[in-house]
XYZ file of C-alpha atoms in Angstrom:
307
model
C -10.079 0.147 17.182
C -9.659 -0.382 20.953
C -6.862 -2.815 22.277
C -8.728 -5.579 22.859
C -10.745 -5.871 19.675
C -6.975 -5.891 18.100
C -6.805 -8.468 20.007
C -9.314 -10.533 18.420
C -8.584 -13.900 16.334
C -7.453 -12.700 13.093
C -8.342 -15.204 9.598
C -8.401 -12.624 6.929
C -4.938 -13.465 5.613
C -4.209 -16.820 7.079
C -6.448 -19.107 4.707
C -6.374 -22.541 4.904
C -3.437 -24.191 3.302
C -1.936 -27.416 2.361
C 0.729 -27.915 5.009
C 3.312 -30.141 2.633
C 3.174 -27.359 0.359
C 7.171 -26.861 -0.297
C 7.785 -23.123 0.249
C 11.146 -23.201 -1.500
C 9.598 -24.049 -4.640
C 8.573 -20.669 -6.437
C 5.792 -20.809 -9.655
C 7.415 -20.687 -13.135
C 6.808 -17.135 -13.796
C 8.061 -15.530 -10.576
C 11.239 -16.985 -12.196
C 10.310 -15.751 -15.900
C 10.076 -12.224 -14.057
C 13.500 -12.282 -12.667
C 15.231 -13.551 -15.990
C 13.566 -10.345 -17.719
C 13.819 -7.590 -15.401
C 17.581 -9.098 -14.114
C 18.433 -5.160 -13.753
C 15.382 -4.191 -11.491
C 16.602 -7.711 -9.582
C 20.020 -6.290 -8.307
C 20.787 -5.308 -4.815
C 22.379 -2.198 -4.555
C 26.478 -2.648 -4.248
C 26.863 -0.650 -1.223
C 24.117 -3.031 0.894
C 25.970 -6.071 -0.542
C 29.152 -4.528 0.891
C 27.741 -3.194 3.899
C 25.966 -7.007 4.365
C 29.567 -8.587 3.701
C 31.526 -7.062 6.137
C 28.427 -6.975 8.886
C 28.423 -10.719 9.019
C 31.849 -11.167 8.471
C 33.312 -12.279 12.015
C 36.734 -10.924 11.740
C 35.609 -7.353 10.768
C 35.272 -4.605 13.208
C 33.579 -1.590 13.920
C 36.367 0.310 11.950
C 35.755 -1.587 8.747
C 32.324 -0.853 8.821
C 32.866 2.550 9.304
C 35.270 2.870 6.078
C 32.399 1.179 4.049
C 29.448 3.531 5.312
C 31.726 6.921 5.052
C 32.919 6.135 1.052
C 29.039 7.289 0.822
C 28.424 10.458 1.567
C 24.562 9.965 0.855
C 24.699 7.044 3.132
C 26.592 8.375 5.971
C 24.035 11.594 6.044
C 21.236 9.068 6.299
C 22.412 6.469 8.525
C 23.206 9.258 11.468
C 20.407 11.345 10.457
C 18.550 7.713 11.664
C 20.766 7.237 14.682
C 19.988 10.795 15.975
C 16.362 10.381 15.439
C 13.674 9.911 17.864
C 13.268 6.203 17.491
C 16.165 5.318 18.417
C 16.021 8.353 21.462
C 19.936 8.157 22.874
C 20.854 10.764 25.289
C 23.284 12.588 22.889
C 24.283 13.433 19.078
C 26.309 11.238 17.789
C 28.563 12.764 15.189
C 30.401 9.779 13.619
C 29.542 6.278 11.895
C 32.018 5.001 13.988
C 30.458 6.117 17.012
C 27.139 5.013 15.656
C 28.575 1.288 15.354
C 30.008 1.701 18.628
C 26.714 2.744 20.262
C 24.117 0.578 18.389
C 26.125 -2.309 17.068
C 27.275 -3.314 14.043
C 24.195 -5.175 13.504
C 22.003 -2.444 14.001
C 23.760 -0.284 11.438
C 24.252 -2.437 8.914
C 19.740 -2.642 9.017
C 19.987 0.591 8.878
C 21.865 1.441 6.057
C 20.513 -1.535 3.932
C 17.590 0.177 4.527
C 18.625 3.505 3.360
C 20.175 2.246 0.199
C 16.504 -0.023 -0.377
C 15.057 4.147 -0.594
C 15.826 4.125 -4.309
C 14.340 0.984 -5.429
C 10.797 1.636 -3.614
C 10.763 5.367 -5.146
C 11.256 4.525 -8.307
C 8.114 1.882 -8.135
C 4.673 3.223 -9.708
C 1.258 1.550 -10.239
C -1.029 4.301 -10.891
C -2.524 8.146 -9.603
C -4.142 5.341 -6.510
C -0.926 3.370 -5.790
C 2.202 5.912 -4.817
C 5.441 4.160 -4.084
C 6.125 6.208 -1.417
C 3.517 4.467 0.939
C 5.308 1.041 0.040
C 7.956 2.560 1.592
C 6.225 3.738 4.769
C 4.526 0.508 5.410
C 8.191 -1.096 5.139
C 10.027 1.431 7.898
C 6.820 0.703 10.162
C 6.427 -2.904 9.898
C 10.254 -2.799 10.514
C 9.700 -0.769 13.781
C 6.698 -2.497 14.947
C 8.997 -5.949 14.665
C 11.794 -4.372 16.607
C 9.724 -3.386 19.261
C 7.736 -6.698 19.314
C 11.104 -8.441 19.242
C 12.437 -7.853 22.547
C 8.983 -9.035 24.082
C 8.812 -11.926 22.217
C 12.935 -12.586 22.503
C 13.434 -12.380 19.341
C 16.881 -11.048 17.375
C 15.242 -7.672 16.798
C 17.787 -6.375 13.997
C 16.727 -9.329 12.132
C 12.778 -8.087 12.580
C 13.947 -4.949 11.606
C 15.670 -6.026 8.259
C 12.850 -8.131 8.009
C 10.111 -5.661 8.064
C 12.459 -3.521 5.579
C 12.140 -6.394 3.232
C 8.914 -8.025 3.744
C 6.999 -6.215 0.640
C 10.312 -5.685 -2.246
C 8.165 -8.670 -3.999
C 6.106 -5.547 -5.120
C 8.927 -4.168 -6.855
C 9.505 -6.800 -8.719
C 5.830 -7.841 -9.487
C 4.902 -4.218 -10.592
C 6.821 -4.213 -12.987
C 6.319 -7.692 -14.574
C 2.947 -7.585 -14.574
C 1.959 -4.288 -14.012
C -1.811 -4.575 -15.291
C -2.616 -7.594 -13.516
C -1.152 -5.981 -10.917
C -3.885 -2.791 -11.020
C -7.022 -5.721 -11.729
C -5.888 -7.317 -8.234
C -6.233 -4.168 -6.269
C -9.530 -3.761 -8.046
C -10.447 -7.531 -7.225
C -9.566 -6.038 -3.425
C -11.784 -3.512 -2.854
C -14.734 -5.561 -4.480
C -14.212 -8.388 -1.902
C -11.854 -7.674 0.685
C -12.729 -10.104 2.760
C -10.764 -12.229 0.215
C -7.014 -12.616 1.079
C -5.017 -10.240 -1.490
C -2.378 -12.828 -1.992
C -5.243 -15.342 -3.124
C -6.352 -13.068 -5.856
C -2.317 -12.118 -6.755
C -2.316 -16.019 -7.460
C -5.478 -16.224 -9.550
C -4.831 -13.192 -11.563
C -1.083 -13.191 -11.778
C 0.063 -16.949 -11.037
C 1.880 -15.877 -7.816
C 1.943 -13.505 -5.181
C 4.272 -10.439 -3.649
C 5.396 -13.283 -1.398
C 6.892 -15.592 -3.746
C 8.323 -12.832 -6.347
C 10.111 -11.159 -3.131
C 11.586 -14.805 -1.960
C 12.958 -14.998 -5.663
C 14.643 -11.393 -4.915
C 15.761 -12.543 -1.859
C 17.290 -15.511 -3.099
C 18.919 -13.683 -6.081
C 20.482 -11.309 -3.544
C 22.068 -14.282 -1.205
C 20.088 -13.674 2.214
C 20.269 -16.717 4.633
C 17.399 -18.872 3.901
C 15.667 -17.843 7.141
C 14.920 -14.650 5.541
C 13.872 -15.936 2.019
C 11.474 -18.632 3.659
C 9.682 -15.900 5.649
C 9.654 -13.278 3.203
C 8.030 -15.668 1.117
C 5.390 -16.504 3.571
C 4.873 -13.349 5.873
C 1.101 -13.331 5.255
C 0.573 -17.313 5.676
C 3.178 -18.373 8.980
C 1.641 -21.425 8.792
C 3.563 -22.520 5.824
C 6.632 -22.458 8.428
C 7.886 -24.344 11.000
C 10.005 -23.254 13.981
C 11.697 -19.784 14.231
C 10.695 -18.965 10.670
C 7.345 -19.411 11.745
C 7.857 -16.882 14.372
C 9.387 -14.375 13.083
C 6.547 -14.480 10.107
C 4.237 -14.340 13.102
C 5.833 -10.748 13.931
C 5.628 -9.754 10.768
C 1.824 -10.350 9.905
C 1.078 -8.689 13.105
C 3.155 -5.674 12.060
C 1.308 -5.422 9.423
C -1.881 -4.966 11.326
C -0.487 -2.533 13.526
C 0.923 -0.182 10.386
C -2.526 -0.709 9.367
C -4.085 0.441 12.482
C -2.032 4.045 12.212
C -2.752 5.002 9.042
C 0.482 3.068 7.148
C -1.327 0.035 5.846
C -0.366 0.461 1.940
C -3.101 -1.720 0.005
C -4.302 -3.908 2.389
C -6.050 -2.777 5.367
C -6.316 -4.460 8.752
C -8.847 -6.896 9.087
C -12.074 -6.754 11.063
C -11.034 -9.121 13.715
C -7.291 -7.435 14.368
C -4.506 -8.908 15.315
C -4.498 -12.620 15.231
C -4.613 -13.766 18.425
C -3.251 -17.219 18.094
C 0.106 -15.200 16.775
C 0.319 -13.190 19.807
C -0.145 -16.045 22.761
C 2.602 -18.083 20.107
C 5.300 -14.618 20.803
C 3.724 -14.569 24.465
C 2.377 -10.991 23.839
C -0.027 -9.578 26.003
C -3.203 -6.897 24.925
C -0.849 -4.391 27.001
C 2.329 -5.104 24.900
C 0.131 -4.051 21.758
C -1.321 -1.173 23.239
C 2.451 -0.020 24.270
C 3.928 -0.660 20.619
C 0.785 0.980 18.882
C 1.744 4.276 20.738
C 4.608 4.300 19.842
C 4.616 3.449 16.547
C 3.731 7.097 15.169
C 7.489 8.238 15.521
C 8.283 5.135 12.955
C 6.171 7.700 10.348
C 8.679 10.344 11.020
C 11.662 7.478 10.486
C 10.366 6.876 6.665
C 11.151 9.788 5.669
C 14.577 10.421 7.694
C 15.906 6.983 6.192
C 14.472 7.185 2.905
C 16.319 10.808 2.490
């Protein structure tokens, strides 16, 4: 698909919606879900940690450093990302500390949430179709492809990042509720894909990824920015303002994972990007061209932070 055709308005995934519908109000069973998989629901300790002291004001570079290093697993992963192409500094770094130093503490704390997300995506199966592991490569791209859309659109780019990382755990938690209806909706999807795969979630399961991850997100304590557009990263025009955005660069990032080969279920649409998303983020057909090349190292970063 050439540039420009990405370009082209996009309407596969936004449908038409009722604009007073509340998007903090989740269906009754996305709620049954997380009362009877509460285990599945719980954010692993070391990214509640690592979250705590990230946003905490008074703590510094050294705290965060302490935190990471207790992990050994962690601290392998989190440099191993550092050091990798993506990120492309001049020289090894060697230390978490110097990591924090370099990149921010922001920027490391995504990261090693990220890392310690590896386990719950790997341990998610559907069937012989539906491998976990491409959940996880859709995340770490969608991730990258916000970060790099961020600074064009000036947008907090660790927070697109984190976003992308996050933007599909409804998955997790839907598999496993309601794993058959789960399997009859991808079905449903390849007999009419020109039907939105969160419309056909609803009618077979009574929600969609959307809503069960803005449950998880809720459980977990994220700021309500993220909840609202993790819930609605396929439909922005449920939000208003900066959550409306930064859905924006997520449903685009989505298309662009899509376009090199790390679409998961749902592939991109005929029509491409959706233009009215990109003149919203001020992003031009050359910005997309730019980010789709180099979007192939975020493959390579998959597999370095999932360890």
């Amino acid at each position: 698909m050439t540039t420009q055709t990405c370009l082209n308005y996009w309407t596969a995934f936004t449908p038409m919606l009722d604009k007073t519908t509340d998007i903090d109000a989740l269906p009754p069973i996305v709620e049954e879900a997380l009362s009877r998989l509460n285990s599945i629901a719980t954010l692993p300790e070391v990214a509640q940690e690592v979250m705590r002291v990230a946003d905490d004001p008074e703590s510094t570079a050294d705290d965060l450093k302490r935190l990471i290093s207790s992990d050994a697993v962690l601290t392998a992963r989190v440099l191993k990302v550092v050091n990798s192409s993506f990120y492309g500094l001049p020289g090894e770094v060697d230390s978490i500390h110097q990591a924090v130093v370099i990149l921010g503490m922001n920027a490391v704390r995504s990261i090693a949430v990220a890392s310690s997300f590896g386990k719950i995506f790997r341990n998610t199966q559907v069937n012989d179709t539906f491998d976990a592991r491409d959940i996880w490569q859709n995340a770490t791209v969608v991730a990258c492809a916000g970060k790099l859309i961020s600074s064009r659109a000036r947008l907090d780019d660790e927070l697109c990042f984190l976003l992308g990382m996050l933007h599909d755990i409804g998955l997790v938690l839907e598999v496993q509720f309601a794993r058959d209806e789960f399997i009859r909706v991808i079905e449903r999807h390849k007999e009419q894909p020109d039907t939105p795969f969160v419309q056909i979630e609803r009618e077979l399961i009574g929600a969609s990824h959307q809503e069960f991850g803005q449950a998880l997100c809720r459980k977990w304590q994220f700021p309500e920015m993220i909840q609202r557009v993790v819930g609605a990263h396929h439909e922005p025009e449920r939000l208003d303002g900066e959550a409306r955005r930064y859905a924006m660069v997520l449903a685009i990032s989505d298309v662009l994972a899509s376009e090199i080969g790390a679409g998961f279920l749902i592939p991109a649409p005929e029509g491409g990007v959706p233009r009215a998303y990109t003149e919203d983020l001020g992003l031009s057909a050359d910005d997309i061209g730019e980010i789709l090349k180099e979007l192939p190292e975020a493959l390579e970063l998959a597999s370095v932070i999932g360890g």
